[in-house]
Tab-separated table of C-alpha atoms in Angstrom:
chain	number	residue	atom	x	y	z
A	1	UNK	CA	148.040	137.093	108.388
A	2	UNK	CA	149.357	138.944	111.521
A	3	UNK	CA	151.672	141.781	111.502
A	4	UNK	CA	152.932	140.539	114.858
A	5	UNK	CA	153.662	136.941	114.689
A	6	UNK	CA	156.033	135.844	112.571
A	7	UNK	CA	154.872	133.208	109.600
A	8	UNK	CA	156.921	130.191	110.014
A	9	UNK	CA	158.860	129.514	106.315
A	10	UNK	CA	159.898	125.916	105.845
A	11	UNK	CA	161.487	126.128	102.655
A	12	UNK	CA	163.190	129.354	103.402
A	13	UNK	CA	166.859	127.985	102.251
A	14	UNK	CA	165.220	127.354	98.369
A	15	UNK	CA	163.427	130.693	98.575
A	16	UNK	CA	165.028	134.099	97.229
A	17	UNK	CA	165.324	136.597	99.946
A	18	UNK	CA	163.109	139.519	98.693
A	19	UNK	CA	160.318	136.257	98.766
A	20	UNK	CA	161.285	135.777	102.065
A	21	UNK	CA	161.354	138.924	103.383
A	22	UNK	CA	158.178	140.019	101.692
A	23	UNK	CA	156.589	136.360	103.231
A	24	UNK	CA	158.059	137.572	106.414
A	25	UNK	CA	156.841	141.839	106.036
A	26	UNK	CA	160.259	142.584	107.120
A	27	UNK	CA	162.100	145.566	105.100
A	28	UNK	CA	165.242	143.964	103.625
A	29	UNK	CA	167.436	147.219	103.912
A	30	UNK	CA	166.172	147.920	108.445
A	31	UNK	CA	164.392	145.148	109.421
A	32	UNK	CA	162.007	144.894	111.267
A	33	UNK	CA	159.971	148.194	112.613
A	34	UNK	CA	160.753	148.345	116.407
A	35	UNK	CA	156.698	148.069	117.188
A	36	UNK	CA	157.023	144.575	115.622
A	37	UNK	CA	159.617	143.240	117.017
A	38	UNK	CA	158.511	144.051	120.283
A	39	UNK	CA	155.333	142.752	119.838
A	40	UNK	CA	156.702	139.389	118.689
A	41	UNK	CA	159.515	139.327	121.824
A	42	UNK	CA	156.525	139.878	123.894
A	43	UNK	CA	154.428	136.829	121.730
A	44	UNK	CA	157.408	134.699	121.078
A	45	UNK	CA	159.945	134.948	123.466
A	46	UNK	CA	163.935	135.459	122.864
A	47	UNK	CA	165.785	133.867	120.348
A	48	UNK	CA	167.429	131.738	122.285
A	49	UNK	CA	168.313	128.140	123.137
A	50	UNK	CA	167.142	126.570	125.913
A	51	UNK	CA	170.000	125.411	127.663
A	52	UNK	CA	170.825	122.379	129.938
A	53	UNK	CA	170.587	122.108	133.292
A	54	UNK	CA	173.772	122.243	135.259
A	55	UNK	CA	175.396	118.649	136.296
A	56	UNK	CA	175.284	118.649	140.527
A	57	UNK	CA	178.596	118.627	142.107
A	58	UNK	CA	177.777	114.911	143.606
A	59	UNK	CA	177.473	114.117	140.406
A	60	UNK	CA	180.662	114.502	139.050
A	61	UNK	CA	182.248	113.494	141.458
A	62	UNK	CA	180.675	109.964	141.045
A	63	UNK	CA	181.204	110.101	137.079
A	64	UNK	CA	185.034	110.093	138.292
A	65	UNK	CA	184.358	106.055	139.515
A	66	UNK	CA	182.893	105.486	136.305
A	67	UNK	CA	186.567	103.985	134.721
A	68	UNK	CA	186.789	100.268	134.150
A	69	UNK	CA	190.166	100.556	135.571
A	70	UNK	CA	188.868	102.801	138.993
A	71	UNK	CA	186.137	99.447	139.006
A	72	UNK	CA	189.018	97.054	138.802
A	73	UNK	CA	190.699	98.730	141.478
A	74	UNK	CA	187.448	98.696	143.924
A	75	UNK	CA	186.916	95.076	143.324
A	76	UNK	CA	190.345	94.232	144.266
A	77	UNK	CA	189.736	96.264	147.580
A	78	UNK	CA	186.481	94.214	147.945
A	79	UNK	CA	188.983	91.195	147.350
A	80	UNK	CA	191.365	92.114	149.651
A	81	UNK	CA	188.574	92.756	152.426
A	82	UNK	CA	187.093	89.534	151.535
A	83	UNK	CA	190.389	88.078	152.117
A	84	UNK	CA	191.715	90.028	155.168
A	85	UNK	CA	188.350	89.167	156.289
A	86	UNK	CA	188.757	85.217	155.746
A	87	UNK	CA	191.699	85.124	157.644
A	88	UNK	CA	190.094	85.831	160.668
A	89	UNK	CA	190.369	90.031	161.259
A	90	UNK	CA	194.674	89.392	161.967
A	91	UNK	CA	196.004	93.355	161.736
A	92	UNK	CA	194.226	96.053	159.582
A	93	UNK	CA	193.384	95.514	155.652
A	94	UNK	CA	196.758	97.518	154.571
A	95	UNK	CA	196.387	96.345	151.337
A	96	UNK	CA	192.353	97.514	150.734
A	97	UNK	CA	193.224	101.003	152.387
A	98	UNK	CA	195.577	101.931	150.358
A	99	UNK	CA	193.556	100.656	147.130
A	100	UNK	CA	190.745	102.326	148.324
A	101	UNK	CA	192.732	105.914	149.208
A	102	UNK	CA	193.907	105.322	145.890
A	103	UNK	CA	191.107	105.399	143.790
A	104	UNK	CA	188.990	107.722	146.520
A	105	UNK	CA	192.338	110.447	145.868
A	106	UNK	CA	192.328	109.434	141.721
A	107	UNK	CA	188.092	110.902	142.478
A	108	UNK	CA	188.862	114.347	144.225
A	109	UNK	CA	191.950	114.815	141.427
A	110	UNK	CA	189.882	114.055	138.243
A	111	UNK	CA	186.606	116.062	140.192
A	112	UNK	CA	189.066	119.436	140.799
A	113	UNK	CA	190.682	119.130	137.360
A	114	UNK	CA	186.876	119.331	136.041
A	115	UNK	CA	185.743	122.300	138.016
A	116	UNK	CA	189.111	123.970	137.110
A	117	UNK	CA	188.266	127.010	135.116
A	118	UNK	CA	189.437	125.952	131.378
A	119	UNK	CA	192.245	128.821	129.876
A	120	UNK	CA	193.011	128.882	126.476
A	121	UNK	CA	196.130	128.385	125.028
A	122	UNK	CA	198.172	131.191	124.146
A	123	UNK	CA	198.183	129.740	120.344
A	124	UNK	CA	194.365	129.846	120.315
A	125	UNK	CA	193.899	133.019	121.841
A	126	UNK	CA	195.010	134.896	119.089
C-alpha cells in the first residue's frame, strides 16, 4: 500500500482505534508524519466541504415576490389596472399605483433586511 495515500476505511465506526490507526498507518499518539501529511495534502487536497455558490443579489430580490400574499397583491394591482383601462383611461390608476408601490417597498425592505448582517443576541453570545 502507498504510504502517501490514505486508505478508505468504510467501517471505522465498528472497529477499534488501534486497528484503524494501524490500517491508516498513523501513530495514535503523534498523528501523521509531516512528510506523509504533506504528501496526502498534495494528492488528495484539504479536508473541506465544497461551499455552495453565493446567491446573486437579483435572485434574493426576486425571492421577495414568492409569498402568496405578495402574489395576491400583484394580481389585485393587475385587476385595478385592467379596470382603469376598461373605464377609458380616466385619470390615473391610483389604486394600482398604490398597490404596486406597497409591493415594491415591501420587497426592498425584505431584501435590505436579508442583506443586513445577523448579530447574535447577548444571551447567545455567552
